[in-house]
Tab-separated table of C-alpha atoms and ligand atoms in Angstrom:
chain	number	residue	atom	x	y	z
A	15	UNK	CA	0.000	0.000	0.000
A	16	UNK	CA	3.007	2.613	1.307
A	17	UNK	CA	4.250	3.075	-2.292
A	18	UNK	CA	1.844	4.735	-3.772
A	19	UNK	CA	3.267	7.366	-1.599
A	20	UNK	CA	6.467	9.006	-2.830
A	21	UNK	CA	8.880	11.487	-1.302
A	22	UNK	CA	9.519	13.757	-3.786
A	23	UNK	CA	8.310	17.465	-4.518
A	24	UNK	CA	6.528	16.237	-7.640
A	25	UNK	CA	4.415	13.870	-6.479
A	26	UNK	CA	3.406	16.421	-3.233
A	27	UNK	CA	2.664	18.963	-6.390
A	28	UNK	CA	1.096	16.424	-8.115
A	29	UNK	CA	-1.186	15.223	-5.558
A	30	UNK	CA	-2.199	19.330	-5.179
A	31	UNK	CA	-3.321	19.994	-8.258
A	32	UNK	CA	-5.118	16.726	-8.451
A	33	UNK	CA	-6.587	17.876	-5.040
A	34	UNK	CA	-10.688	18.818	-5.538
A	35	UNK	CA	-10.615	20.747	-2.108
A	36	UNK	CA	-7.371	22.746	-2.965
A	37	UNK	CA	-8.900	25.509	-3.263
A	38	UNK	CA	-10.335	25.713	-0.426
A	39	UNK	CA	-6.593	26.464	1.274
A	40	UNK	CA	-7.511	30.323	0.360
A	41	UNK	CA	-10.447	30.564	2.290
A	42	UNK	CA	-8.366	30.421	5.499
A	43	UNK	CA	-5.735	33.273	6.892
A	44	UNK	CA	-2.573	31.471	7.950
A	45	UNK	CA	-0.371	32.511	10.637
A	46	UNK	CA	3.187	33.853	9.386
A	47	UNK	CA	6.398	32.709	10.348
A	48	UNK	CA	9.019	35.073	9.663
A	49	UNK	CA	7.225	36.425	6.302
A	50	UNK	CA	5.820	32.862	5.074
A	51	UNK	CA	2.690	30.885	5.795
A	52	UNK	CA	3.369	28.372	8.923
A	53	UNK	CA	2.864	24.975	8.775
A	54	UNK	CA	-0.526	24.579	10.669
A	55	UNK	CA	-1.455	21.033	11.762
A	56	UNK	CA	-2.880	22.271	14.823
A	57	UNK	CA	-6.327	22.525	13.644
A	58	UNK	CA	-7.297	19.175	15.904
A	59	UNK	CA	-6.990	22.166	18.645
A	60	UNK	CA	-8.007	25.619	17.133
A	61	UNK	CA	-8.696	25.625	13.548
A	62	UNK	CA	-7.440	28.163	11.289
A	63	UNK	CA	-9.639	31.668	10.505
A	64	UNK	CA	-12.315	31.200	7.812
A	65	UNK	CA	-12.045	34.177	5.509
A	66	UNK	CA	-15.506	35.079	5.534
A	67	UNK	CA	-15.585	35.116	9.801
A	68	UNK	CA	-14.975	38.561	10.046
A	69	UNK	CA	-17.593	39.899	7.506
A	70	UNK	CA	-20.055	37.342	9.038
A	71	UNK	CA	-19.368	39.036	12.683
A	72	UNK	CA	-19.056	42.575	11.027
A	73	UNK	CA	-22.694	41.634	9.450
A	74	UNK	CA	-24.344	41.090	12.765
A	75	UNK	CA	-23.075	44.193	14.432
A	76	UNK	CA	-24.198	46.300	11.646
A	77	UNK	CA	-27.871	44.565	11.994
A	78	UNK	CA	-27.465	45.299	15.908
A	79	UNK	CA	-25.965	48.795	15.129
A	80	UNK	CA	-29.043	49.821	12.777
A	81	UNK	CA	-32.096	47.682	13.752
A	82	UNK	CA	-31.171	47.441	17.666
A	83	UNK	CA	-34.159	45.010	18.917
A	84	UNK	CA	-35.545	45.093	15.166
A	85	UNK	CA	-32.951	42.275	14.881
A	86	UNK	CA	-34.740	39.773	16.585
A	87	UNK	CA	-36.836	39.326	13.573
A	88	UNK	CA	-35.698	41.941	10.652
A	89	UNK	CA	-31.678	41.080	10.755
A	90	UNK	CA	-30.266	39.383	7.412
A	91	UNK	CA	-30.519	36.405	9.652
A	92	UNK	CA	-33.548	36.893	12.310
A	93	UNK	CA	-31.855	36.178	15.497
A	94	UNK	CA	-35.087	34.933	16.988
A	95	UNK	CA	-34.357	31.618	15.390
A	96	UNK	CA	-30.402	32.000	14.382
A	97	UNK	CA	-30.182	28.516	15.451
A	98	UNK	CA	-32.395	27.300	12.864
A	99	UNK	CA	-30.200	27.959	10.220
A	100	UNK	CA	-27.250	25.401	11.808
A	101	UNK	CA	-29.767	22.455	11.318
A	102	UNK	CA	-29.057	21.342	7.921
A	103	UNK	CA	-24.930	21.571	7.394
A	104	UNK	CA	-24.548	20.366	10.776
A	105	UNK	CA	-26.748	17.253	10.166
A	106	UNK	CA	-25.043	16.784	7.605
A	107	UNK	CA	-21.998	17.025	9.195
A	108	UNK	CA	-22.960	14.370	12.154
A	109	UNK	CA	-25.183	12.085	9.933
A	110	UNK	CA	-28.634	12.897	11.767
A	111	UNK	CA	-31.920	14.053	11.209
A	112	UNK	CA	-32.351	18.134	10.970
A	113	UNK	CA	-34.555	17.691	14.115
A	114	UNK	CA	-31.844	16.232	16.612
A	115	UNK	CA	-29.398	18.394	16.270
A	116	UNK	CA	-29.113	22.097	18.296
A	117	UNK	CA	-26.163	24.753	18.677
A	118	UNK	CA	-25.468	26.124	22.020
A	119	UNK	CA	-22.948	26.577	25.312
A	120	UNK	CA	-19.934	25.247	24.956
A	121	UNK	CA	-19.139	21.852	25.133
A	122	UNK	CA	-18.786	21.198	29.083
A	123	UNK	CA	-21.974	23.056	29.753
A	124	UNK	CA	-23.417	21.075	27.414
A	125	UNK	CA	-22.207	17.485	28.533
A	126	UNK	CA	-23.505	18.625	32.146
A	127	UNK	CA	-26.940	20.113	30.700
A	128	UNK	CA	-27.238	16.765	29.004
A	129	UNK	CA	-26.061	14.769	31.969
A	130	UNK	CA	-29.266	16.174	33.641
A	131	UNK	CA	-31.780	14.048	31.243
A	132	UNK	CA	-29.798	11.077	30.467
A	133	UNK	CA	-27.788	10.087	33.768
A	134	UNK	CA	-30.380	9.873	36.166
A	135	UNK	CA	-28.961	7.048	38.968
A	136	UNK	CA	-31.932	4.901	39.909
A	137	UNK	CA	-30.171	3.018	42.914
A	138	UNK	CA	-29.125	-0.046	40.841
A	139	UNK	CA	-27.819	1.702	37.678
A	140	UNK	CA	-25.652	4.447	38.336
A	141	UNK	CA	-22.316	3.611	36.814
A	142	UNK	CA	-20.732	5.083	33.929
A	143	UNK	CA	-18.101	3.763	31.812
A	144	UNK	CA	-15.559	5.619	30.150
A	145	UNK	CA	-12.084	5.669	28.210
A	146	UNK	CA	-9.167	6.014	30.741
A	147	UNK	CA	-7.424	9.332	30.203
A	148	UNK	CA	-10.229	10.965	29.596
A	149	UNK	CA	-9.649	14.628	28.193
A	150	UNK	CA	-9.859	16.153	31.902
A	151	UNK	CA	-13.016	18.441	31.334
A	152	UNK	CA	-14.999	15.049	31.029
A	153	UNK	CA	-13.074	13.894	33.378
A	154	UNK	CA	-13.922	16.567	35.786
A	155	UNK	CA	-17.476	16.846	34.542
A	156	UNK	CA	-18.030	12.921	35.451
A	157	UNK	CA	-16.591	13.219	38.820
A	158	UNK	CA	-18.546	16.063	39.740
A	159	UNK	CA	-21.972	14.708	38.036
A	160	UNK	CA	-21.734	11.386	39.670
A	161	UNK	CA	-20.505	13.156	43.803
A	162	UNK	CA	-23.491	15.693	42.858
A	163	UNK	CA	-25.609	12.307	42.664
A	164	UNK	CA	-24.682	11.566	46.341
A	165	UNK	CA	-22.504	8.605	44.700
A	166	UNK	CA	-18.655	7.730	45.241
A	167	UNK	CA	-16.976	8.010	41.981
A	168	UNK	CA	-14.028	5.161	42.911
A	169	UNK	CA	-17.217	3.014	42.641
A	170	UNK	CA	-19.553	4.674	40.249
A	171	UNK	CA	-16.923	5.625	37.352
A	172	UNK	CA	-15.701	2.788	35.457
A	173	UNK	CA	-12.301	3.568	33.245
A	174	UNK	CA	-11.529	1.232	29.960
A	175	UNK	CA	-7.712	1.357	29.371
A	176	UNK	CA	-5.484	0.012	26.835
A	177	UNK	CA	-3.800	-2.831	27.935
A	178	UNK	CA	-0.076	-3.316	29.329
A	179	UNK	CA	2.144	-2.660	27.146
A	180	UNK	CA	-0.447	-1.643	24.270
A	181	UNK	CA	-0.880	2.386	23.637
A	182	UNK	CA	-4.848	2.340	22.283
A	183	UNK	CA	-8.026	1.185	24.008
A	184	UNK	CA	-9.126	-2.521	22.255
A	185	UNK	CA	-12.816	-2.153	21.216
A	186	UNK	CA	-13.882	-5.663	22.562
A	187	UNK	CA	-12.207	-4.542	25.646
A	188	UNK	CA	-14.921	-2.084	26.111
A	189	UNK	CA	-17.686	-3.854	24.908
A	190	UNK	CA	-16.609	-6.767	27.345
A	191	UNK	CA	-16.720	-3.964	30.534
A	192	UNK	CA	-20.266	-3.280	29.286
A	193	UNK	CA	-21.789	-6.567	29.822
A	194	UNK	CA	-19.923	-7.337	33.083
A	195	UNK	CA	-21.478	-4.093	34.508
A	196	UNK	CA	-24.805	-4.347	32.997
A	197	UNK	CA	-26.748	-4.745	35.945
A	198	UNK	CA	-25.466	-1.829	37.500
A	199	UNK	CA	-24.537	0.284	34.151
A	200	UNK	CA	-26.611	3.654	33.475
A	201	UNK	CA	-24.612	5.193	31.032
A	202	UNK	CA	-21.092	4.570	29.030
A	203	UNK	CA	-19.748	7.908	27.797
A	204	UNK	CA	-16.589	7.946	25.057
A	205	UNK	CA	-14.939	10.315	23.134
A	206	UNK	CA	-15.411	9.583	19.350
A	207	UNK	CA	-11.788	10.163	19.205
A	208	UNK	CA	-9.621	10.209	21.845
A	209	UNK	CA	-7.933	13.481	21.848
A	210	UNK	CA	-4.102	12.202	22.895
A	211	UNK	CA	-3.696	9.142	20.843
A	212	UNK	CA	-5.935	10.180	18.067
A	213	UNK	CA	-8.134	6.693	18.163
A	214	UNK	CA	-10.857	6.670	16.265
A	215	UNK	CA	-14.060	4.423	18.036
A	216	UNK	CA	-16.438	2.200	16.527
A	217	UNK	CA	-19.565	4.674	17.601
A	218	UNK	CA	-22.321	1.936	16.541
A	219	UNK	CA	-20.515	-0.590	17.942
A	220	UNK	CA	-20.669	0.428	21.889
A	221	UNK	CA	-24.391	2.601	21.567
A	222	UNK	CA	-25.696	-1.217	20.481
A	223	UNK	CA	-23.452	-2.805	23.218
A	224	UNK	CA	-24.829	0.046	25.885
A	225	UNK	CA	-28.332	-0.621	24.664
A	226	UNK	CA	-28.206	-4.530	25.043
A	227	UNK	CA	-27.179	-3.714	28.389
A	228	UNK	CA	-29.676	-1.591	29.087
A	229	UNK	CA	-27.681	1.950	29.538
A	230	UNK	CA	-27.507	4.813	27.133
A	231	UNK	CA	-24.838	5.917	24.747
A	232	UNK	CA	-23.356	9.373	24.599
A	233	UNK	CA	-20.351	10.468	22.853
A	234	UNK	CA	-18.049	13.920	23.566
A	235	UNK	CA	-17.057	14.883	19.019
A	236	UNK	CA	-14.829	17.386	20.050
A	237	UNK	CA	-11.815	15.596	17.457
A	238	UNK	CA	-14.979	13.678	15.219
A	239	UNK	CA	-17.195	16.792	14.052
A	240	UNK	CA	-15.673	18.503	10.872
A	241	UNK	CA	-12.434	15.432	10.704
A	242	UNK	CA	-14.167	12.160	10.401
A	243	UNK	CA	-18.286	11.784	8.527
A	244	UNK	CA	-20.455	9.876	11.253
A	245	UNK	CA	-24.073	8.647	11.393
A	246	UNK	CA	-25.217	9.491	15.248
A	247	UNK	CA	-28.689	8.777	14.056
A	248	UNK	CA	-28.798	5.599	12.233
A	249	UNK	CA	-25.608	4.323	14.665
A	250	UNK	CA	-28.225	4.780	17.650
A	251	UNK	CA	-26.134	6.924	19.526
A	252	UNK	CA	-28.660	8.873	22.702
A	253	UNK	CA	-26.523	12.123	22.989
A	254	UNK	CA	-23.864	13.547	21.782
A	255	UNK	CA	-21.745	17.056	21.987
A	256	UNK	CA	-18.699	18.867	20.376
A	257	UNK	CA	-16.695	22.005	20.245
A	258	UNK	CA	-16.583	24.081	16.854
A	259	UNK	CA	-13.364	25.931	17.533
A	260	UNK	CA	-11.371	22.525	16.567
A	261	UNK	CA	-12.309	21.008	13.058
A	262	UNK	CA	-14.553	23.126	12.821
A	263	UNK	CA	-12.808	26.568	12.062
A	264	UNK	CA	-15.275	28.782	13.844
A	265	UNK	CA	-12.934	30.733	16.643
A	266	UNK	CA	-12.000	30.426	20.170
A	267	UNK	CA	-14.941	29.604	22.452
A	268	UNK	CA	-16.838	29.069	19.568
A	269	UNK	CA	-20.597	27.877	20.169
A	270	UNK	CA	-20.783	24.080	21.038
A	271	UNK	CA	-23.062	21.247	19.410
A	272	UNK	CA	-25.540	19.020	20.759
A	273	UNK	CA	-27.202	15.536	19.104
A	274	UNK	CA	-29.761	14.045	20.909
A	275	UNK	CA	-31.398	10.801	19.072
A	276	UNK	CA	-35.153	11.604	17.858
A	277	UNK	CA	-36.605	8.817	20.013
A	278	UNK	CA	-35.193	11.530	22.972
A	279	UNK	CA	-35.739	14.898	21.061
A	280	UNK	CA	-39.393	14.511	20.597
A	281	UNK	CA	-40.201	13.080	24.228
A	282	UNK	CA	-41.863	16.443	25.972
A	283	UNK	CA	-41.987	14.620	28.763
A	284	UNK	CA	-37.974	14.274	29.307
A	285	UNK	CA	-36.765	15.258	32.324
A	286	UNK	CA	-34.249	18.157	31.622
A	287	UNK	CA	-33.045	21.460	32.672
A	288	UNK	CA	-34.928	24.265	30.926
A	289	UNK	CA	-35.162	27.523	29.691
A	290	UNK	CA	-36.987	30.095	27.622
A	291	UNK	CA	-35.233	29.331	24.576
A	292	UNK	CA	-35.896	25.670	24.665
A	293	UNK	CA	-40.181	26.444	25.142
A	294	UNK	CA	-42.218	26.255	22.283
A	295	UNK	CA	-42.125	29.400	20.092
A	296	UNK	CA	-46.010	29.791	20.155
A	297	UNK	CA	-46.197	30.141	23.669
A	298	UNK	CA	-42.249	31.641	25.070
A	299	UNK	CA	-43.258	35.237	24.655
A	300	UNK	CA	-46.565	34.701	26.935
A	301	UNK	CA	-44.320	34.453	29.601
A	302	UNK	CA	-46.226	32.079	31.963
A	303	UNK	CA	-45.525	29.432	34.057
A	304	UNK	CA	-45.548	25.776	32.792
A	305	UNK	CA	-42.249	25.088	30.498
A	306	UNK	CA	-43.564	23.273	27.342
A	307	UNK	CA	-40.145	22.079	25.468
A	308	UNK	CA	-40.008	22.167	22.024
A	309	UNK	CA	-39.979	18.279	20.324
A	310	UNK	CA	-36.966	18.191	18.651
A	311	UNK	CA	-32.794	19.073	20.198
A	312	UNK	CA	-33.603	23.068	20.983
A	313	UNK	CA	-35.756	21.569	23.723
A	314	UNK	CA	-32.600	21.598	25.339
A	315	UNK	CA	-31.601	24.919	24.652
A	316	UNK	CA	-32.045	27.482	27.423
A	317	UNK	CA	-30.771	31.080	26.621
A	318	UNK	CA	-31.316	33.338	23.790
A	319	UNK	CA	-29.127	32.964	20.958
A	320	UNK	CA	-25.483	34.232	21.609
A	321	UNK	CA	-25.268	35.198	17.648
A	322	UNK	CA	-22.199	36.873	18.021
A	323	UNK	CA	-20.629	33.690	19.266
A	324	UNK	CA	-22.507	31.965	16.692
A	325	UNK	CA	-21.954	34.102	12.903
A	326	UNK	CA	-18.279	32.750	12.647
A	327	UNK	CA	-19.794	29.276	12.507
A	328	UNK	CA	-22.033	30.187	10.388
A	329	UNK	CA	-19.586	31.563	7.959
A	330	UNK	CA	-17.573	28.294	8.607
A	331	UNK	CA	-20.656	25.749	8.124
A	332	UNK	CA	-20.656	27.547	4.444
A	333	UNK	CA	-17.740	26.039	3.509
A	334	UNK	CA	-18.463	22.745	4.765
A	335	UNK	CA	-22.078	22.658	2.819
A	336	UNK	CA	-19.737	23.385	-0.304
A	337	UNK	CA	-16.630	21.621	0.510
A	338	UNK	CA	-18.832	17.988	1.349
A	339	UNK	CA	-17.551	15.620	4.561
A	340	UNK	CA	-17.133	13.185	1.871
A	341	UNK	CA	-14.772	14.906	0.021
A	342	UNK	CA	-13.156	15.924	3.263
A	343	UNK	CA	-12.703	12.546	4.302
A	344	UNK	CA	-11.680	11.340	1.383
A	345	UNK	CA	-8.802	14.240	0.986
A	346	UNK	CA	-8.159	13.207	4.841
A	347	UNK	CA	-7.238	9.618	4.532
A	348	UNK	CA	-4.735	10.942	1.447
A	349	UNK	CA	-2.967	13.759	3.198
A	350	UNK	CA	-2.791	11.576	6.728
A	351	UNK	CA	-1.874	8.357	4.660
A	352	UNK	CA	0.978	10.839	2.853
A	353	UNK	CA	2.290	11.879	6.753
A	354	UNK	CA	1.661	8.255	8.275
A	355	UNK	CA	4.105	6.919	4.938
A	356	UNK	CA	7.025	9.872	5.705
A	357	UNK	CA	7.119	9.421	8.943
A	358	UNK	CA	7.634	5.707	8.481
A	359	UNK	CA	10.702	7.129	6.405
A	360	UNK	CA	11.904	8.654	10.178
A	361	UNK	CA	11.401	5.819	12.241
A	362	UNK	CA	15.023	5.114	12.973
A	363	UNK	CA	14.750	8.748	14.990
A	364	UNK	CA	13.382	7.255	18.032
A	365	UNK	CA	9.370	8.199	18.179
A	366	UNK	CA	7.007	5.776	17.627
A	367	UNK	CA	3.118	6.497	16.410
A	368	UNK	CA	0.391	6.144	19.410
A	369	UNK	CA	-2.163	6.073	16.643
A	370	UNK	CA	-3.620	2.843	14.692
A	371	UNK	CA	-2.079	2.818	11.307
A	372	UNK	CA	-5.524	1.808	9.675
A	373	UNK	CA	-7.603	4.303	8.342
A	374	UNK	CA	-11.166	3.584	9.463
A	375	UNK	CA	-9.372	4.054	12.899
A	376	UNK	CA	-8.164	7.466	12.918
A	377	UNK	CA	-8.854	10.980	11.484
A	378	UNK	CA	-6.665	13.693	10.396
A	379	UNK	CA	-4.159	13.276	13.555
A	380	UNK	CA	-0.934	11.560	14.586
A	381	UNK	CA	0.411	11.276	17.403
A	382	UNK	CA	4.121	10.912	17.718
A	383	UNK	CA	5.669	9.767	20.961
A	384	UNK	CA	9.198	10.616	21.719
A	385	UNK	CA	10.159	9.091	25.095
A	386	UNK	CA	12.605	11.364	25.621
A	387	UNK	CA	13.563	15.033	24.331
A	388	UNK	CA	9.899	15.290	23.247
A	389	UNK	CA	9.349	18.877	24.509
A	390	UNK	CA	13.136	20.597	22.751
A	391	UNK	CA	12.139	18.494	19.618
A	392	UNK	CA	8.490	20.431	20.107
A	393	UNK	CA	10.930	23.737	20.333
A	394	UNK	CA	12.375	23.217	17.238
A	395	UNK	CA	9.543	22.184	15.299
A	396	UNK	CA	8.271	25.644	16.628
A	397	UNK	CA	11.479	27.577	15.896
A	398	UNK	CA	11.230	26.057	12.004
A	399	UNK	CA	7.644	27.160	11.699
A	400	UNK	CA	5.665	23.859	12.256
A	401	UNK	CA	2.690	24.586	14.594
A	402	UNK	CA	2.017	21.880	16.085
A	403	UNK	CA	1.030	20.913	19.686
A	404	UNK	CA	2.719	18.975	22.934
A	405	UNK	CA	1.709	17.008	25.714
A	406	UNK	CA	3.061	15.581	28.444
A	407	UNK	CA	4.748	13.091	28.453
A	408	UNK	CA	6.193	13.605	25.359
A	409	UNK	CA	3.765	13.577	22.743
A	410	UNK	CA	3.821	15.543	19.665
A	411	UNK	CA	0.211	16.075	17.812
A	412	UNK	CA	0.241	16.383	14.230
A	413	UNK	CA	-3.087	16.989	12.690
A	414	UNK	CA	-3.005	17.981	8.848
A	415	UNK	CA	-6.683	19.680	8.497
A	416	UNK	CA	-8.042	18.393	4.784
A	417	UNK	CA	-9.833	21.557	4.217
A	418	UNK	CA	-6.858	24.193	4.198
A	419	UNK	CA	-3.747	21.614	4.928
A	420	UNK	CA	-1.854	20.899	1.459
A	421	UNK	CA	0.325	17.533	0.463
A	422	UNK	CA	3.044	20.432	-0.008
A	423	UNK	CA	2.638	21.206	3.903
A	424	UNK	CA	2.908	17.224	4.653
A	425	UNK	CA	6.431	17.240	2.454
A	426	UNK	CA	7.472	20.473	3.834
A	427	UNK	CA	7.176	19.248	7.252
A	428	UNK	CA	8.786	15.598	6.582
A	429	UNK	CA	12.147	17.694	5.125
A	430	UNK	CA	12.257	19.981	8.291
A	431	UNK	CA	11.977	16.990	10.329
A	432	UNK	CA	14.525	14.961	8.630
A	433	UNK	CA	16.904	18.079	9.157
A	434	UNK	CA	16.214	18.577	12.643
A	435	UNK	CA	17.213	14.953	14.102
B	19	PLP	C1	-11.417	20.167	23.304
B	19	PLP	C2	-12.132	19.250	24.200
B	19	PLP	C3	-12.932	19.727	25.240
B	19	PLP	C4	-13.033	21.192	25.535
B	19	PLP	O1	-14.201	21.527	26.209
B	19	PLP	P1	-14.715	23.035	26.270
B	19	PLP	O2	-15.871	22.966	27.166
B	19	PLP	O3	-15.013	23.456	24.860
B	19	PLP	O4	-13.588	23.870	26.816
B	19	PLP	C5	-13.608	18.797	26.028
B	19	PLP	N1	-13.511	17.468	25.785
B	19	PLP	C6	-12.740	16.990	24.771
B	19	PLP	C7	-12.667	15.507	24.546
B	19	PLP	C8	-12.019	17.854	23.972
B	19	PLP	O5	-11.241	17.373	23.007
């Protein structure tokens, strides 16, 4: 497979102009290093500025600027229902019905807010089970969700790891936990992607395995929504939330994304925390008592549309609709193919690859492991214009985003590599 990968200029070029998406690299401001565009594989963290962000932004303030509360339902985009407009790209982006999907928060307010309708501890289910090494907001957000239950989270938080000696969590390893907890399982909760080693989870695969069990599936997208194309809806997943700021493109702090599944979305009768926002339309502005939640994901929301927060992902969803998560994907599995093949080049340098080498495993990222002299390598990188990020202990993150990253970039980064060791 490997050689149809070479390491020359041409065949980078090549693979450019051959590119469908390339020209979607000029949508996107790059940061400069020392008068030339940076090498930016850091988009698994904060994705790159969308050209059209600022006029998006600039376009509400002029509506707020000229129409003041007119806006509500007379700005270019009424912000009485601004959310509306997110339904269709991101559905399209998650694989879901328009109805189950809703923008709001951020994505730890959101796991909690969802926490309060779908972990509800009955006395004999009340565990959770989750991937080891957790990203720590989930972590935190666990722990605190399960001691706000009354409940001791040594006992009621259940951790999958990889086994010894092995760097990524084995699938039947975690559908194995789930049946010898089912008595006492309530809910298993995994990131689609594990942000550290980059594994990609088999979604369908552990919702059916939760469901057999009789628990509910929910799944944190921060590293799945804009990288890899999923199907939350027909792979029976209950809930699920994300960042935009990461794939995404749509700025720091950037408006988070729910899922819930239909059979959820359209139940009124849900137990959930609510809020104006999330009342039916007909009857919010009569400002009684008696919350009546709309049928379908905004049931959940609960504040009035932060559209400021929200026009840069607007402007970024644009380019998605155009761009396609097919064609994204399939660009993806190139371009991270192209790094996985170059770096195999390196591999007398002493780092070895935390992430599975199969496609259908992984997104855009690698993760390199250096067990020692990780962080001066990171320096260097840094120094030679590679943006890339670092954690402890040792581990280098190399994400190549398929909508603005080019098989140039992948080269370009390969030869400062080679140079630096
Ligand atoms: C990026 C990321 C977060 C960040 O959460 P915020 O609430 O947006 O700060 C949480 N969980 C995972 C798995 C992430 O990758």
């Amino acid at each position: 497979m490997q050689d149809r990968f070479e390491a020359t200029p041409e065949f980078a070029q090549r693979k450019d102009l051959e590119d469908p998406l390339r020209s979607f690299r000029s949508e996107f401001y790059f940061p400069l290093h020392e008068g030339k565009e940076a090498i930016y594989f850091c988009g698994n963290s904060l994705g790159l500025q969308p050209r059209s962000a600022e006029g998006a932004i600039l376009q509400e303030l002029k509506d707020w600027r000229e129409l003041a509360i007119g806006g509500y339902l007379h700005a270019r985009t009424p912000w009485l229902t601004y959310q509306h407009g997110f339904r269709r790209p991101l559905s399209a982006i998650v694989g879901c019905l328009e109805e189950e999907v809703t923008v709001m928060n951020a994505l730890t307010v959101n796991l909690h807010l969802l926490m309060s309708t779908f972990y509800r501890p009955d006395g004999r289910r009340y565990r959770i089970i989750m991937e080891a090494g957790a990203f720590p907001s989930d972590q935190y957000a666990m722990e605190t969700q399960v001691l706000a239950q009354g409940l001791d989270p040594a006992d009621a938080i259940v951790e999958v790891h990889p086994r010894e000696g092995e760097e990524v969590i084995r699938e039947e390893d975690i559908l194995a936990m789930v049946d010898k907890y089912r008595e006492s399982l309530a809910l298993v909760l995994f990131g689609g992607i594990h942000y550290y080693t980059g594994q990609f989870l088999d979604i369908a695969a552990i919702a059916g395995a939760a469901h057999r069990a009789g628990a509910l599936a929910g799944f944190d997208l921060a590293h799945v929504a804009g990288n890899i194309p999923v199907r939350l809806h027909d792979w029976e997943a209950d809930f699920a939330v994300w960042c935009s700021y990461k794939y995404l493109n749509a700025g720091p702090g950037a408006v988070g994304g729910v899922f819930i599944h239909e059979r959820h979305a359209r139940n009124p009768k849900l137990g959930r925390l609510g809020g104006w926002w999330g009342n039916e339309e007909s009857t919010r502005f009569r400002m009684e008592k008696g919350f009546i939640p709309k049928g379908d994901a905004s049931g959940w929301n609960l504040s009035t549309a932060q559209v400021l927060n929200m026009a840069a992902l607007k402007a970024s969803l644009e380019l998605f609709d155009r761009a396609g998560m097919a064609a994204i994907r399939a660009k993806s599995v190139e371009l991270t193919g192209y790094l996985a093949f170059l770096l195999s080049e390196l591999k007398t340098l002493g780092f070895e690859i935390l992430t599975p080498p199969e496609a259908h495993r992984r997104g855009a990222q690698l993760s390199m492991y250096f067990p020692d002299k990780g962080k001066e390598l990171h320096g260097k990188m840094n120094e030679a214009g590679i943006v890339v990020d670092y954690r402890e202990p040792g581990v280098v993150r190399v994400a190549p985003a398929p909508l603005y990253n080019s098989f140039e970039d992948v080269l370009r980064f390969y030869h400062i590599l080679r140079d630096l060791f």
